């Protein structure tokens, strides 16, 4: 079964309808949101995966930053997290403990606490967390809601799937992708705060479906389309070099095939189009920012070192294809 077969399995479940459930399975949002009463709602999400770097502590940090990101993508603040660890006993306890330490340190940096978890024996290591957060329903950021004229802003460079593939294939060393590892460890907390202050109308984070797939999720409204200027899209160092020697993961090809003619990419290099479909781990936020707030967003995040915001396109009235990639 290919990854495309798994994309919609949750839609096979009967819809859950209750007044308190503000965001459930009906939309491709990053996390579920459940009203607790008054001005407060609970945000819940879960993510876990196999190691993408060799250093266990860094892997723990990345997995936690990735899991926390779905709370930030909803405009929430994380409060508690639970570990999920699958571990082959022959690898010994030491590396497992380093992974958990990396995760716990990152959760603490986010102002939340690890409060429990569950471990199972498995042939392949996997780690991640279930995270709970809080959000005021009025301040919630959702995947839908972009309007024509809004600026599309991305808050981290792309290419972690390609670099992780190159690392597995010994085409690159961890030192050669230090910037990407640093980027994956970076919390989306600051980007989420800036998005709320800038009055962002829609938000999601870039993970397994790649930039193109998560952007298509923002375009569920039939009236809305998006134009991306591919020359403005930032990549981590050495990503296109690794793509050129064949380090594009199968997931990027699967994504590209799945999106089909919802994406027009006339005149855009096919390898670049594939790189824009590269599955990301702990990617940045993708925001629809009202044009009058673009300056503030760039001042807050674009001026950081390394920068944390790139305006890469514009939401428009939908044309022939929902998403148009331009050279
Ligand atoms: Co997400
Ligand atoms: Co997720
Ligand atoms: Co248990």
PDB file of C-alpha atoms and ligand atoms in Angstrom:
ATOM      1  CA  UNK A   1       0.000   0.000   0.000  1.00  0.00           C
ATOM      2  CA  UNK A   2       1.502   3.351  -1.049  1.00  0.00           C
ATOM      3  CA  UNK A   3       1.317   6.490   1.099  1.00  0.00           C
ATOM      4  CA  UNK A   4      -1.452   7.890  -1.144  1.00  0.00           C
ATOM      5  CA  UNK A   5      -3.677   5.068   0.027  1.00  0.00           C
ATOM      6  CA  UNK A   6      -3.355   6.196   3.646  1.00  0.00           C
ATOM      7  CA  UNK A   7      -4.160   9.861   3.093  1.00  0.00           C
ATOM      8  CA  UNK A   8      -7.884   9.650   3.611  1.00  0.00           C
ATOM      9  CA  UNK A   9      -8.357   6.735   6.025  1.00  0.00           C
ATOM     10  CA  UNK A  10      -9.657   9.018   8.789  1.00  0.00           C
ATOM     11  CA  UNK A  11     -12.499  10.049   6.492  1.00  0.00           C
ATOM     12  CA  UNK A  12     -13.787   6.470   6.754  1.00  0.00           C
ATOM     13  CA  UNK A  13     -14.747   7.171  10.369  1.00  0.00           C
ATOM     14  CA  UNK A  14     -18.268   8.372  11.151  1.00  0.00           C
ATOM     15  CA  UNK A  15     -18.328  12.163  11.647  1.00  0.00           C
ATOM     16  CA  UNK A  16     -18.194  13.296  15.269  1.00  0.00           C
ATOM     17  CA  UNK A  17     -20.661  16.115  15.803  1.00  0.00           C
ATOM     18  CA  UNK A  18     -20.980  17.899  19.094  1.00  0.00           C
ATOM     19  CA  UNK A  19     -21.205  21.528  19.949  1.00  0.00           C
ATOM     20  CA  UNK A  20     -17.944  21.639  21.905  1.00  0.00           C
ATOM     21  CA  UNK A  21     -15.882  20.224  19.031  1.00  0.00           C
ATOM     22  CA  UNK A  22     -14.670  23.345  17.204  1.00  0.00           C
ATOM     23  CA  UNK A  23     -12.196  21.524  14.902  1.00  0.00           C
ATOM     24  CA  UNK A  24     -12.522  17.789  14.263  1.00  0.00           C
ATOM     25  CA  UNK A  25     -11.903  15.419  11.369  1.00  0.00           C
ATOM     26  CA  UNK A  26     -13.891  17.350   8.736  1.00  0.00           C
ATOM     27  CA  UNK A  27     -11.113  19.808   7.871  1.00  0.00           C
ATOM     28  CA  UNK A  28      -7.402  19.137   7.186  1.00  0.00           C
ATOM     29  CA  UNK A  29      -6.436  21.148  10.282  1.00  0.00           C
ATOM     30  CA  UNK A  30      -3.286  20.456  12.289  1.00  0.00           C
ATOM     31  CA  UNK A  31      -4.956  19.613  15.591  1.00  0.00           C
ATOM     32  CA  UNK A  32      -8.344  19.027  17.158  1.00  0.00           C
ATOM     33  CA  UNK A  33      -9.906  21.851  19.180  1.00  0.00           C
ATOM     34  CA  UNK A  34     -12.499  21.209  21.908  1.00  0.00           C
ATOM     35  CA  UNK A  35     -14.217  24.001  23.818  1.00  0.00           C
ATOM     36  CA  UNK A  36     -13.806  23.572  27.566  1.00  0.00           C
ATOM     37  CA  UNK A  37     -16.215  26.350  28.419  1.00  0.00           C
ATOM     38  CA  UNK A  38     -15.989  30.087  28.598  1.00  0.00           C
ATOM     39  CA  UNK A  39     -13.098  31.506  26.657  1.00  0.00           C
ATOM     40  CA  UNK A  40     -10.883  28.440  26.560  1.00  0.00           C
ATOM     41  CA  UNK A  41     -10.459  25.411  24.300  1.00  0.00           C
ATOM     42  CA  UNK A  42      -8.252  22.315  24.411  1.00  0.00           C
ATOM     43  CA  UNK A  43      -5.940  21.643  21.430  1.00  0.00           C
ATOM     44  CA  UNK A  44      -4.751  18.033  20.885  1.00  0.00           C
ATOM     45  CA  UNK A  45      -2.304  16.470  18.470  1.00  0.00           C
ATOM     46  CA  UNK A  46      -0.017  13.449  18.056  1.00  0.00           C
ATOM     47  CA  UNK A  47       3.040  12.784  15.866  1.00  0.00           C
ATOM     48  CA  UNK A  48       5.790  10.126  15.858  1.00  0.00           C
ATOM     49  CA  UNK A  49       8.264   8.770  13.311  1.00  0.00           C
ATOM     50  CA  UNK A  50      11.543   6.931  12.701  1.00  0.00           C
ATOM     51  CA  UNK A  51      14.902   8.683  13.361  1.00  0.00           C
ATOM     52  CA  UNK A  52      15.992  11.111  10.637  1.00  0.00           C
ATOM     53  CA  UNK A  53      19.346  12.031  12.204  1.00  0.00           C
ATOM     54  CA  UNK A  54      21.906   9.752  13.916  1.00  0.00           C
ATOM     55  CA  UNK A  55      22.306  11.755  17.154  1.00  0.00           C
ATOM     56  CA  UNK A  56      19.612  10.489  19.572  1.00  0.00           C
ATOM     57  CA  UNK A  57      19.411  13.752  21.553  1.00  0.00           C
ATOM     58  CA  UNK A  58      18.924  15.809  18.361  1.00  0.00           C
ATOM     59  CA  UNK A  59      16.310  13.324  17.140  1.00  0.00           C
ATOM     60  CA  UNK A  60      14.395  13.739  20.414  1.00  0.00           C
ATOM     61  CA  UNK A  61      14.467  17.519  20.069  1.00  0.00           C
ATOM     62  CA  UNK A  62      13.324  17.378  16.449  1.00  0.00           C
ATOM     63  CA  UNK A  63      10.482  14.947  17.197  1.00  0.00           C
ATOM     64  CA  UNK A  64       9.259  17.192  20.018  1.00  0.00           C
ATOM     65  CA  UNK A  65       9.536  20.434  18.001  1.00  0.00           C
ATOM     66  CA  UNK A  66       7.597  18.654  15.239  1.00  0.00           C
ATOM     67  CA  UNK A  67       4.833  17.442  17.584  1.00  0.00           C
ATOM     68  CA  UNK A  68       4.541  20.826  19.329  1.00  0.00           C
ATOM     69  CA  UNK A  69       4.285  22.546  15.953  1.00  0.00           C
ATOM     70  CA  UNK A  70       0.683  21.430  15.380  1.00  0.00           C
ATOM     71  CA  UNK A  71      -0.339  23.269  18.568  1.00  0.00           C
ATOM     72  CA  UNK A  72       1.428  26.427  17.330  1.00  0.00           C
ATOM     73  CA  UNK A  73      -0.170  26.038  13.881  1.00  0.00           C
ATOM     74  CA  UNK A  74      -3.571  26.358  15.616  1.00  0.00           C
ATOM     75  CA  UNK A  75      -2.454  29.496  17.472  1.00  0.00           C
ATOM     76  CA  UNK A  76      -2.327  27.564  20.756  1.00  0.00           C
ATOM     77  CA  UNK A  77       0.168  27.253  23.631  1.00  0.00           C
ATOM     78  CA  UNK A  78       1.298  23.769  24.673  1.00  0.00           C
ATOM     79  CA  UNK A  79       0.734  22.716  28.286  1.00  0.00           C
ATOM     80  CA  UNK A  80       1.439  18.964  28.575  1.00  0.00           C
ATOM     81  CA  UNK A  81       3.012  16.225  26.442  1.00  0.00           C
ATOM     82  CA  UNK A  82       3.137  12.404  26.562  1.00  0.00           C
ATOM     83  CA  UNK A  83       5.970  10.344  25.048  1.00  0.00           C
ATOM     84  CA  UNK A  84       5.408   7.539  22.536  1.00  0.00           C
ATOM     85  CA  UNK A  85       8.502   5.358  22.163  1.00  0.00           C
ATOM     86  CA  UNK A  86       8.945   2.217  20.055  1.00  0.00           C
ATOM     87  CA  UNK A  87      12.311   0.660  20.800  1.00  0.00           C
ATOM     88  CA  UNK A  88      14.381  -2.417  19.844  1.00  0.00           C
ATOM     89  CA  UNK A  89      15.820  -3.701  23.147  1.00  0.00           C
ATOM     90  CA  UNK A  90      19.113  -4.743  21.488  1.00  0.00           C
ATOM     91  CA  UNK A  91      19.930  -1.033  20.959  1.00  0.00           C
ATOM     92  CA  UNK A  92      20.243  -0.623  24.742  1.00  0.00           C
ATOM     93  CA  UNK A  93      18.738   1.939  27.075  1.00  0.00           C
ATOM     94  CA  UNK A  94      21.304   4.708  26.730  1.00  0.00           C
ATOM     95  CA  UNK A  95      20.212   5.977  23.298  1.00  0.00           C
ATOM     96  CA  UNK A  96      16.540   5.726  24.272  1.00  0.00           C
ATOM     97  CA  UNK A  97      17.204   7.877  27.337  1.00  0.00           C
ATOM     98  CA  UNK A  98      19.016  10.485  25.178  1.00  0.00           C
ATOM     99  CA  UNK A  99      16.023  10.644  22.825  1.00  0.00           C
ATOM    100  CA  UNK A 100      13.652  11.194  25.760  1.00  0.00           C
ATOM    101  CA  UNK A 101      15.989  13.859  27.217  1.00  0.00           C
ATOM    102  CA  UNK A 102      16.033  15.718  23.889  1.00  0.00           C
ATOM    103  CA  UNK A 103      12.250  15.591  23.758  1.00  0.00           C
ATOM    104  CA  UNK A 104      11.793  16.673  27.381  1.00  0.00           C
ATOM    105  CA  UNK A 105      14.228  19.607  27.022  1.00  0.00           C
ATOM    106  CA  UNK A 106      12.371  20.853  23.942  1.00  0.00           C
ATOM    107  CA  UNK A 107       8.983  20.501  25.651  1.00  0.00           C
ATOM    108  CA  UNK A 108      10.343  22.447  28.633  1.00  0.00           C
ATOM    109  CA  UNK A 109      11.663  25.167  26.283  1.00  0.00           C
ATOM    110  CA  UNK A 110       8.095  25.412  24.957  1.00  0.00           C
ATOM    111  CA  UNK A 111       6.865  26.084  28.495  1.00  0.00           C
ATOM    112  CA  UNK A 112       5.106  22.706  28.726  1.00  0.00           C
ATOM    113  CA  UNK A 113       5.796  19.535  30.743  1.00  0.00           C
ATOM    114  CA  UNK A 114       6.226  15.868  29.842  1.00  0.00           C
ATOM    115  CA  UNK A 115       3.750  14.110  32.116  1.00  0.00           C
ATOM    116  CA  UNK A 116       3.826  10.489  30.975  1.00  0.00           C
ATOM    117  CA  UNK A 117       3.999   8.192  28.004  1.00  0.00           C
ATOM    118  CA  UNK A 118       4.124   4.649  26.749  1.00  0.00           C
ATOM    119  CA  UNK A 119       6.896   2.389  25.378  1.00  0.00           C
ATOM    120  CA  UNK A 120       6.578  -0.722  23.217  1.00  0.00           C
ATOM    121  CA  UNK A 121       9.228  -3.066  21.881  1.00  0.00           C
ATOM    122  CA  UNK A 122       9.576  -2.756  18.097  1.00  0.00           C
ATOM    123  CA  UNK A 123      12.014  -3.727  15.348  1.00  0.00           C
ATOM    124  CA  UNK A 124      12.541  -0.108  14.280  1.00  0.00           C
ATOM    125  CA  UNK A 125      12.909   2.842  16.686  1.00  0.00           C
ATOM    126  CA  UNK A 126      10.149   5.442  16.586  1.00  0.00           C
ATOM    127  CA  UNK A 127       9.586   8.426  18.831  1.00  0.00           C
ATOM    128  CA  UNK A 128       7.103  11.228  19.137  1.00  0.00           C
ATOM    129  CA  UNK A 129       4.642  12.881  21.458  1.00  0.00           C
ATOM    130  CA  UNK A 130       0.974  13.527  22.007  1.00  0.00           C
ATOM    131  CA  UNK A 131       0.646  17.187  22.965  1.00  0.00           C
ATOM    132  CA  UNK A 132      -2.161  19.108  24.622  1.00  0.00           C
ATOM    133  CA  UNK A 133      -2.461  22.875  24.464  1.00  0.00           C
ATOM    134  CA  UNK A 134      -4.861  25.694  25.150  1.00  0.00           C
ATOM    135  CA  UNK A 135      -6.271  28.338  22.840  1.00  0.00           C
ATOM    136  CA  UNK A 136      -8.874  31.094  23.059  1.00  0.00           C
ATOM    137  CA  UNK A 137     -11.402  30.152  20.330  1.00  0.00           C
ATOM    138  CA  UNK A 138     -11.336  33.772  19.048  1.00  0.00           C
ATOM    139  CA  UNK A 139      -7.555  33.655  18.622  1.00  0.00           C
ATOM    140  CA  UNK A 140      -7.490  30.260  16.924  1.00  0.00           C
ATOM    141  CA  UNK A 141      -5.603  29.908  13.616  1.00  0.00           C
ATOM    142  CA  UNK A 142      -7.101  27.456  11.112  1.00  0.00           C
ATOM    143  CA  UNK A 143      -6.024  26.066   7.751  1.00  0.00           C
ATOM    144  CA  UNK A 144      -8.919  27.706   5.882  1.00  0.00           C
ATOM    145  CA  UNK A 145      -9.731  31.410   5.703  1.00  0.00           C
ATOM    146  CA  UNK A 146      -7.180  32.908   3.293  1.00  0.00           C
ATOM    147  CA  UNK A 147      -8.574  35.653   1.045  1.00  0.00           C
ATOM    148  CA  UNK A 148      -7.513  36.903  -2.396  1.00  0.00           C
ATOM    149  CA  UNK A 149      -4.785  39.504  -1.942  1.00  0.00           C
ATOM    150  CA  UNK A 150      -3.299  37.868   1.182  1.00  0.00           C
ATOM    151  CA  UNK A 151       0.450  37.280   1.135  1.00  0.00           C
ATOM    152  CA  UNK A 152       1.731  33.698   1.472  1.00  0.00           C
ATOM    153  CA  UNK A 153       4.529  33.647   4.061  1.00  0.00           C
ATOM    154  CA  UNK A 154       6.742  30.634   4.899  1.00  0.00           C
ATOM    155  CA  UNK A 155       8.729  30.683   8.163  1.00  0.00           C
ATOM    156  CA  UNK A 156      11.432  27.984   7.626  1.00  0.00           C
ATOM    157  CA  UNK A 157      13.422  26.866   4.550  1.00  0.00           C
ATOM    158  CA  UNK A 158      12.573  23.538   2.869  1.00  0.00           C
ATOM    159  CA  UNK A 159      14.486  20.369   2.003  1.00  0.00           C
ATOM    160  CA  UNK A 160      14.717  18.287   5.191  1.00  0.00           C
ATOM    161  CA  UNK A 161      13.383  15.148   3.442  1.00  0.00           C
ATOM    162  CA  UNK A 162      16.004  15.394   0.702  1.00  0.00           C
ATOM    163  CA  UNK A 163      18.815  16.023   3.214  1.00  0.00           C
ATOM    164  CA  UNK A 164      17.693  13.153   5.482  1.00  0.00           C
ATOM    165  CA  UNK A 165      17.702  10.852   2.434  1.00  0.00           C
ATOM    166  CA  UNK A 166      21.217  12.039   1.571  1.00  0.00           C
ATOM    167  CA  UNK A 167      22.317  11.425   5.181  1.00  0.00           C
ATOM    168  CA  UNK A 168      20.954   7.842   5.098  1.00  0.00           C
ATOM    169  CA  UNK A 169      22.741   7.282   1.774  1.00  0.00           C
ATOM    170  CA  UNK A 170      26.032   8.683   3.142  1.00  0.00           C
ATOM    171  CA  UNK A 171      26.018  11.462   0.530  1.00  0.00           C
ATOM    172  CA  UNK A 172      26.199  14.070   3.289  1.00  0.00           C
ATOM    173  CA  UNK A 173      27.408  14.190   6.914  1.00  0.00           C
ATOM    174  CA  UNK A 174      25.390  15.585   9.821  1.00  0.00           C
ATOM    175  CA  UNK A 175      27.801  18.583   9.841  1.00  0.00           C
ATOM    176  CA  UNK A 176      26.879  19.246   6.203  1.00  0.00           C
ATOM    177  CA  UNK A 177      23.227  19.669   7.155  1.00  0.00           C
ATOM    178  CA  UNK A 178      23.754  21.489  10.466  1.00  0.00           C
ATOM    179  CA  UNK A 179      21.559  24.415   9.405  1.00  0.00           C
ATOM    180  CA  UNK A 180      18.660  22.071   8.578  1.00  0.00           C
ATOM    181  CA  UNK A 181      19.086  20.197  11.888  1.00  0.00           C
ATOM    182  CA  UNK A 182      19.043  23.532  13.721  1.00  0.00           C
ATOM    183  CA  UNK A 183      15.941  24.523  11.753  1.00  0.00           C
ATOM    184  CA  UNK A 184      14.127  21.290  12.614  1.00  0.00           C
ATOM    185  CA  UNK A 185      14.939  21.814  16.318  1.00  0.00           C
ATOM    186  CA  UNK A 186      13.531  25.342  16.207  1.00  0.00           C
ATOM    187  CA  UNK A 187      10.106  25.799  17.824  1.00  0.00           C
ATOM    188  CA  UNK A 188       7.386  27.475  15.750  1.00  0.00           C
ATOM    189  CA  UNK A 189       6.392  29.414  18.891  1.00  0.00           C
ATOM    190  CA  UNK A 190       7.755  32.782  17.716  1.00  0.00           C
ATOM    191  CA  UNK A 191       6.282  32.396  14.240  1.00  0.00           C
ATOM    192  CA  UNK A 192       2.884  31.516  15.730  1.00  0.00           C
ATOM    193  CA  UNK A 193       2.951  34.548  18.032  1.00  0.00           C
ATOM    194  CA  UNK A 194       3.922  36.859  15.165  1.00  0.00           C
ATOM    195  CA  UNK A 195       1.158  35.332  13.007  1.00  0.00           C
ATOM    196  CA  UNK A 196      -1.478  36.091  15.625  1.00  0.00           C
ATOM    197  CA  UNK A 197      -0.179  39.616  16.145  1.00  0.00           C
ATOM    198  CA  UNK A 198      -0.157  40.222  12.392  1.00  0.00           C
ATOM    199  CA  UNK A 199      -3.764  39.014  12.168  1.00  0.00           C
ATOM    200  CA  UNK A 200      -2.912  36.051   9.911  1.00  0.00           C
ATOM    201  CA  UNK A 201      -6.123  34.738   8.348  1.00  0.00           C
ATOM    202  CA  UNK A 202      -4.968  31.134   7.884  1.00  0.00           C
ATOM    203  CA  UNK A 203      -2.133  28.959   9.119  1.00  0.00           C
ATOM    204  CA  UNK A 204      -0.762  25.428   8.859  1.00  0.00           C
ATOM    205  CA  UNK A 205       2.655  23.826   9.293  1.00  0.00           C
ATOM    206  CA  UNK A 206       4.659  22.173   6.507  1.00  0.00           C
ATOM    207  CA  UNK A 207       5.225  18.467   7.215  1.00  0.00           C
ATOM    208  CA  UNK A 208       4.733  15.201   5.304  1.00  0.00           C
ATOM    209  CA  UNK A 209       2.675  16.525   2.387  1.00  0.00           C
ATOM    210  CA  UNK A 210       5.387  19.073   1.523  1.00  0.00           C
ATOM    211  CA  UNK A 211       4.901  22.772   0.786  1.00  0.00           C
ATOM    212  CA  UNK A 212       2.579  22.000  -2.149  1.00  0.00           C
ATOM    213  CA  UNK A 213       0.312  19.590  -0.243  1.00  0.00           C
ATOM    214  CA  UNK A 214      -0.103  21.756   2.839  1.00  0.00           C
ATOM    215  CA  UNK A 215      -0.738  24.771   0.637  1.00  0.00           C
ATOM    216  CA  UNK A 216      -3.449  22.827  -1.223  1.00  0.00           C
ATOM    217  CA  UNK A 217      -4.999  22.165   2.213  1.00  0.00           C
ATOM    218  CA  UNK A 218      -5.277  25.959   2.605  1.00  0.00           C
ATOM    219  CA  UNK A 219      -7.212  26.121  -0.675  1.00  0.00           C
ATOM    220  CA  UNK A 220     -10.246  23.981   0.206  1.00  0.00           C
ATOM    221  CA  UNK A 221     -12.517  26.986  -0.446  1.00  0.00           C
ATOM    222  CA  UNK A 222     -13.331  26.737  -4.177  1.00  0.00           C
ATOM    223  CA  UNK A 223     -13.086  30.494  -4.647  1.00  0.00           C
ATOM    224  CA  UNK A 224      -9.488  30.723  -3.530  1.00  0.00           C
ATOM    225  CA  UNK A 225      -6.260  29.964  -5.371  1.00  0.00           C
ATOM    226  CA  UNK A 226      -2.587  30.696  -4.839  1.00  0.00           C
ATOM    227  CA  UNK A 227       0.361  31.748  -6.985  1.00  0.00           C
ATOM    228  CA  UNK A 228       3.847  30.806  -5.721  1.00  0.00           C
ATOM    229  CA  UNK A 229       6.950  32.465  -7.121  1.00  0.00           C
ATOM    230  CA  UNK A 230       9.258  29.469  -6.930  1.00  0.00           C
ATOM    231  CA  UNK A 231      12.399  31.620  -7.158  1.00  0.00           C
ATOM    232  CA  UNK A 232      11.514  33.130  -3.768  1.00  0.00           C
ATOM    233  CA  UNK A 233      11.141  29.802  -1.935  1.00  0.00           C
ATOM    234  CA  UNK A 234      14.038  29.272   0.517  1.00  0.00           C
ATOM    235  CA  UNK A 235      15.886  25.941   0.753  1.00  0.00           C
ATOM    236  CA  UNK A 236      18.448  24.808   3.326  1.00  0.00           C
ATOM    237  CA  UNK A 237      22.050  24.691   2.018  1.00  0.00           C
ATOM    238  CA  UNK A 238      22.881  21.801  -0.346  1.00  0.00           C
ATOM    239  CA  UNK A 239      19.259  20.698  -0.873  1.00  0.00           C
ATOM    240  CA  UNK A 240      19.136  21.206  -4.652  1.00  0.00           C
ATOM    241  CA  UNK A 241      22.656  19.777  -4.996  1.00  0.00           C
ATOM    242  CA  UNK A 242      21.479  16.588  -3.221  1.00  0.00           C
ATOM    243  CA  UNK A 243      18.262  16.531  -5.285  1.00  0.00           C
ATOM    244  CA  UNK A 244      20.374  16.638  -8.441  1.00  0.00           C
ATOM    245  CA  UNK A 245      22.309  13.504  -7.436  1.00  0.00           C
ATOM    246  CA  UNK A 246      19.072  11.573  -6.855  1.00  0.00           C
ATOM    247  CA  UNK A 247      18.419  12.068  -3.122  1.00  0.00           C
ATOM    248  CA  UNK A 248      14.732  12.968  -3.600  1.00  0.00           C
ATOM    249  CA  UNK A 249      12.725  10.651  -1.289  1.00  0.00           C
ATOM    250  CA  UNK A 250       9.915   8.456  -2.629  1.00  0.00           C
ATOM    251  CA  UNK A 251       7.469  10.530  -0.592  1.00  0.00           C
ATOM    252  CA  UNK A 252       8.136  13.581  -2.764  1.00  0.00           C
ATOM    253  CA  UNK A 253       7.330  11.598  -5.931  1.00  0.00           C
ATOM    254  CA  UNK A 254       4.189  10.178  -4.282  1.00  0.00           C
ATOM    255  CA  UNK A 255       3.106  13.666  -3.241  1.00  0.00           C
ATOM    256  CA  UNK A 256       3.719  15.076  -6.734  1.00  0.00           C
ATOM    257  CA  UNK A 257       1.718  12.274  -8.383  1.00  0.00           C
ATOM    258  CA  UNK A 258      -1.118  12.628  -5.864  1.00  0.00           C
ATOM    259  CA  UNK A 259      -1.542  16.408  -6.364  1.00  0.00           C
ATOM    260  CA  UNK A 260      -1.719  15.921 -10.151  1.00  0.00           C
ATOM    261  CA  UNK A 261      -3.433  18.698 -12.069  1.00  0.00           C
ATOM    262  CA  UNK A 262      -4.433  20.640  -8.954  1.00  0.00           C
ATOM    263  CA  UNK A 263      -0.967  22.136  -9.458  1.00  0.00           C
ATOM    264  CA  UNK A 264       0.081  23.952 -12.619  1.00  0.00           C
ATOM    265  CA  UNK A 265       3.860  24.250 -12.925  1.00  0.00           C
ATOM    266  CA  UNK A 266       4.397  25.496 -16.452  1.00  0.00           C
ATOM    267  CA  UNK A 267       7.980  26.545 -17.086  1.00  0.00           C
ATOM    268  CA  UNK A 268       9.118  25.358 -13.630  1.00  0.00           C
ATOM    269  CA  UNK A 269      12.017  22.891 -13.523  1.00  0.00           C
ATOM    270  CA  UNK A 270      10.632  19.417 -12.676  1.00  0.00           C
ATOM    271  CA  UNK A 271      13.283  18.827  -9.981  1.00  0.00           C
ATOM    272  CA  UNK A 272      12.317  22.110  -8.308  1.00  0.00           C
ATOM    273  CA  UNK A 273       8.635  21.117  -8.444  1.00  0.00           C
ATOM    274  CA  UNK A 274       9.567  17.806  -6.768  1.00  0.00           C
ATOM    275  CA  UNK A 275      11.578  19.650  -4.118  1.00  0.00           C
ATOM    276  CA  UNK A 276       8.464  21.731  -3.360  1.00  0.00           C
ATOM    277  CA  UNK A 277       6.669  18.398  -2.700  1.00  0.00           C
ATOM    278  CA  UNK A 278       9.489  17.114  -0.431  1.00  0.00           C
ATOM    279  CA  UNK A 279       8.038  15.762   2.861  1.00  0.00           C
ATOM    280  CA  UNK A 280       9.275  17.970   5.705  1.00  0.00           C
ATOM    281  CA  UNK A 281       9.966  17.157   9.333  1.00  0.00           C
ATOM    282  CA  UNK A 282       9.348  20.000  11.770  1.00  0.00           C
ATOM    283  CA  UNK A 283       8.840  22.451   8.899  1.00  0.00           C
ATOM    284  CA  UNK A 284       7.844  26.079   9.236  1.00  0.00           C
ATOM    285  CA  UNK A 285       4.428  27.686   9.337  1.00  0.00           C
ATOM    286  CA  UNK A 286       2.634  28.612   6.140  1.00  0.00           C
ATOM    287  CA  UNK A 287       0.584  31.767   6.642  1.00  0.00           C
ATOM    288  CA  UNK A 288      -1.990  33.870   4.835  1.00  0.00           C
ATOM    289  CA  UNK A 289      -1.085  37.384   5.958  1.00  0.00           C
ATOM    290  CA  UNK A 290      -3.265  40.391   5.096  1.00  0.00           C
ATOM    291  CA  UNK A 291      -1.225  42.677   2.795  1.00  0.00           C
ATOM    292  CA  UNK A 292      -1.260  45.556   5.287  1.00  0.00           C
ATOM    293  CA  UNK A 293       0.423  43.305   7.896  1.00  0.00           C
ATOM    294  CA  UNK A 294       3.224  42.015   5.651  1.00  0.00           C
ATOM    295  CA  UNK A 295       5.607  44.799   6.716  1.00  0.00           C
ATOM    296  CA  UNK A 296       5.090  44.022  10.400  1.00  0.00           C
ATOM    297  CA  UNK A 297       5.562  40.279   9.811  1.00  0.00           C
ATOM    298  CA  UNK A 298       8.835  40.855   7.947  1.00  0.00           C
ATOM    299  CA  UNK A 299      10.057  43.285  10.599  1.00  0.00           C
ATOM    300  CA  UNK A 300       9.345  40.766  13.363  1.00  0.00           C
ATOM    301  CA  UNK A 301      10.594  37.566  11.701  1.00  0.00           C
ATOM    302  CA  UNK A 302      12.344  38.457   8.447  1.00  0.00           C
ATOM    303  CA  UNK A 303      14.990  40.528  10.207  1.00  0.00           C
ATOM    304  CA  UNK A 304      16.047  37.697  12.537  1.00  0.00           C
ATOM    305  CA  UNK A 305      19.345  35.911  11.993  1.00  0.00           C
ATOM    306  CA  UNK A 306      18.790  33.442  10.417  1.00  0.00           C
ATOM    307  CA  UNK A 307      15.636  35.029   9.007  1.00  0.00           C
ATOM    308  CA  UNK A 308      12.299  33.487   9.901  1.00  0.00           C
ATOM    309  CA  UNK A 309       9.899  34.711   7.227  1.00  0.00           C
ATOM    310  CA  UNK A 310       9.831  34.603   3.430  1.00  0.00           C
ATOM    311  CA  UNK A 311       6.959  36.030   1.365  1.00  0.00           C
ATOM    312  CA  UNK A 312       6.764  33.451  -1.432  1.00  0.00           C
ATOM    313  CA  UNK A 313       3.439  34.092  -3.121  1.00  0.00           C
ATOM    314  CA  UNK A 314      -0.027  35.536  -3.101  1.00  0.00           C
ATOM    315  CA  UNK A 315      -3.563  34.223  -2.651  1.00  0.00           C
ATOM    316  CA  UNK A 316      -5.793  35.007  -5.626  1.00  0.00           C
ATOM    317  CA  UNK A 317      -9.243  34.261  -7.030  1.00  0.00           C
ATOM    318  CA  UNK A 318      -8.981  30.711  -8.278  1.00  0.00           C
ATOM    319  CA  UNK A 319      -8.001  30.247 -11.925  1.00  0.00           C
ATOM    320  CA  UNK A 320      -7.741  26.987 -13.879  1.00  0.00           C
ATOM    321  CA  UNK A 321      -5.733  25.196 -11.145  1.00  0.00           C
ATOM    322  CA  UNK A 322      -5.993  25.914  -7.394  1.00  0.00           C
ATOM    323  CA  UNK A 323      -2.212  26.256  -7.157  1.00  0.00           C
ATOM    324  CA  UNK A 324       0.006  27.890  -9.747  1.00  0.00           C
ATOM    325  CA  UNK A 325       3.774  27.542  -9.466  1.00  0.00           C
ATOM    326  CA  UNK A 326       5.622  30.221 -11.450  1.00  0.00           C
ATOM    327  CA  UNK A 327       9.282  30.164 -12.529  1.00  0.00           C
TER     328      UNK A 327
HETATM  329 CO1  LIG B   1       0.532  19.941  11.003  1.00  0.00          CO
HETATM  330 CO1  LIG B   2       0.882  16.505  12.655  1.00  0.00          CO
HETATM  331 CO1  LIG B   3       0.924   2.605  29.089  1.00  0.00          CO
END
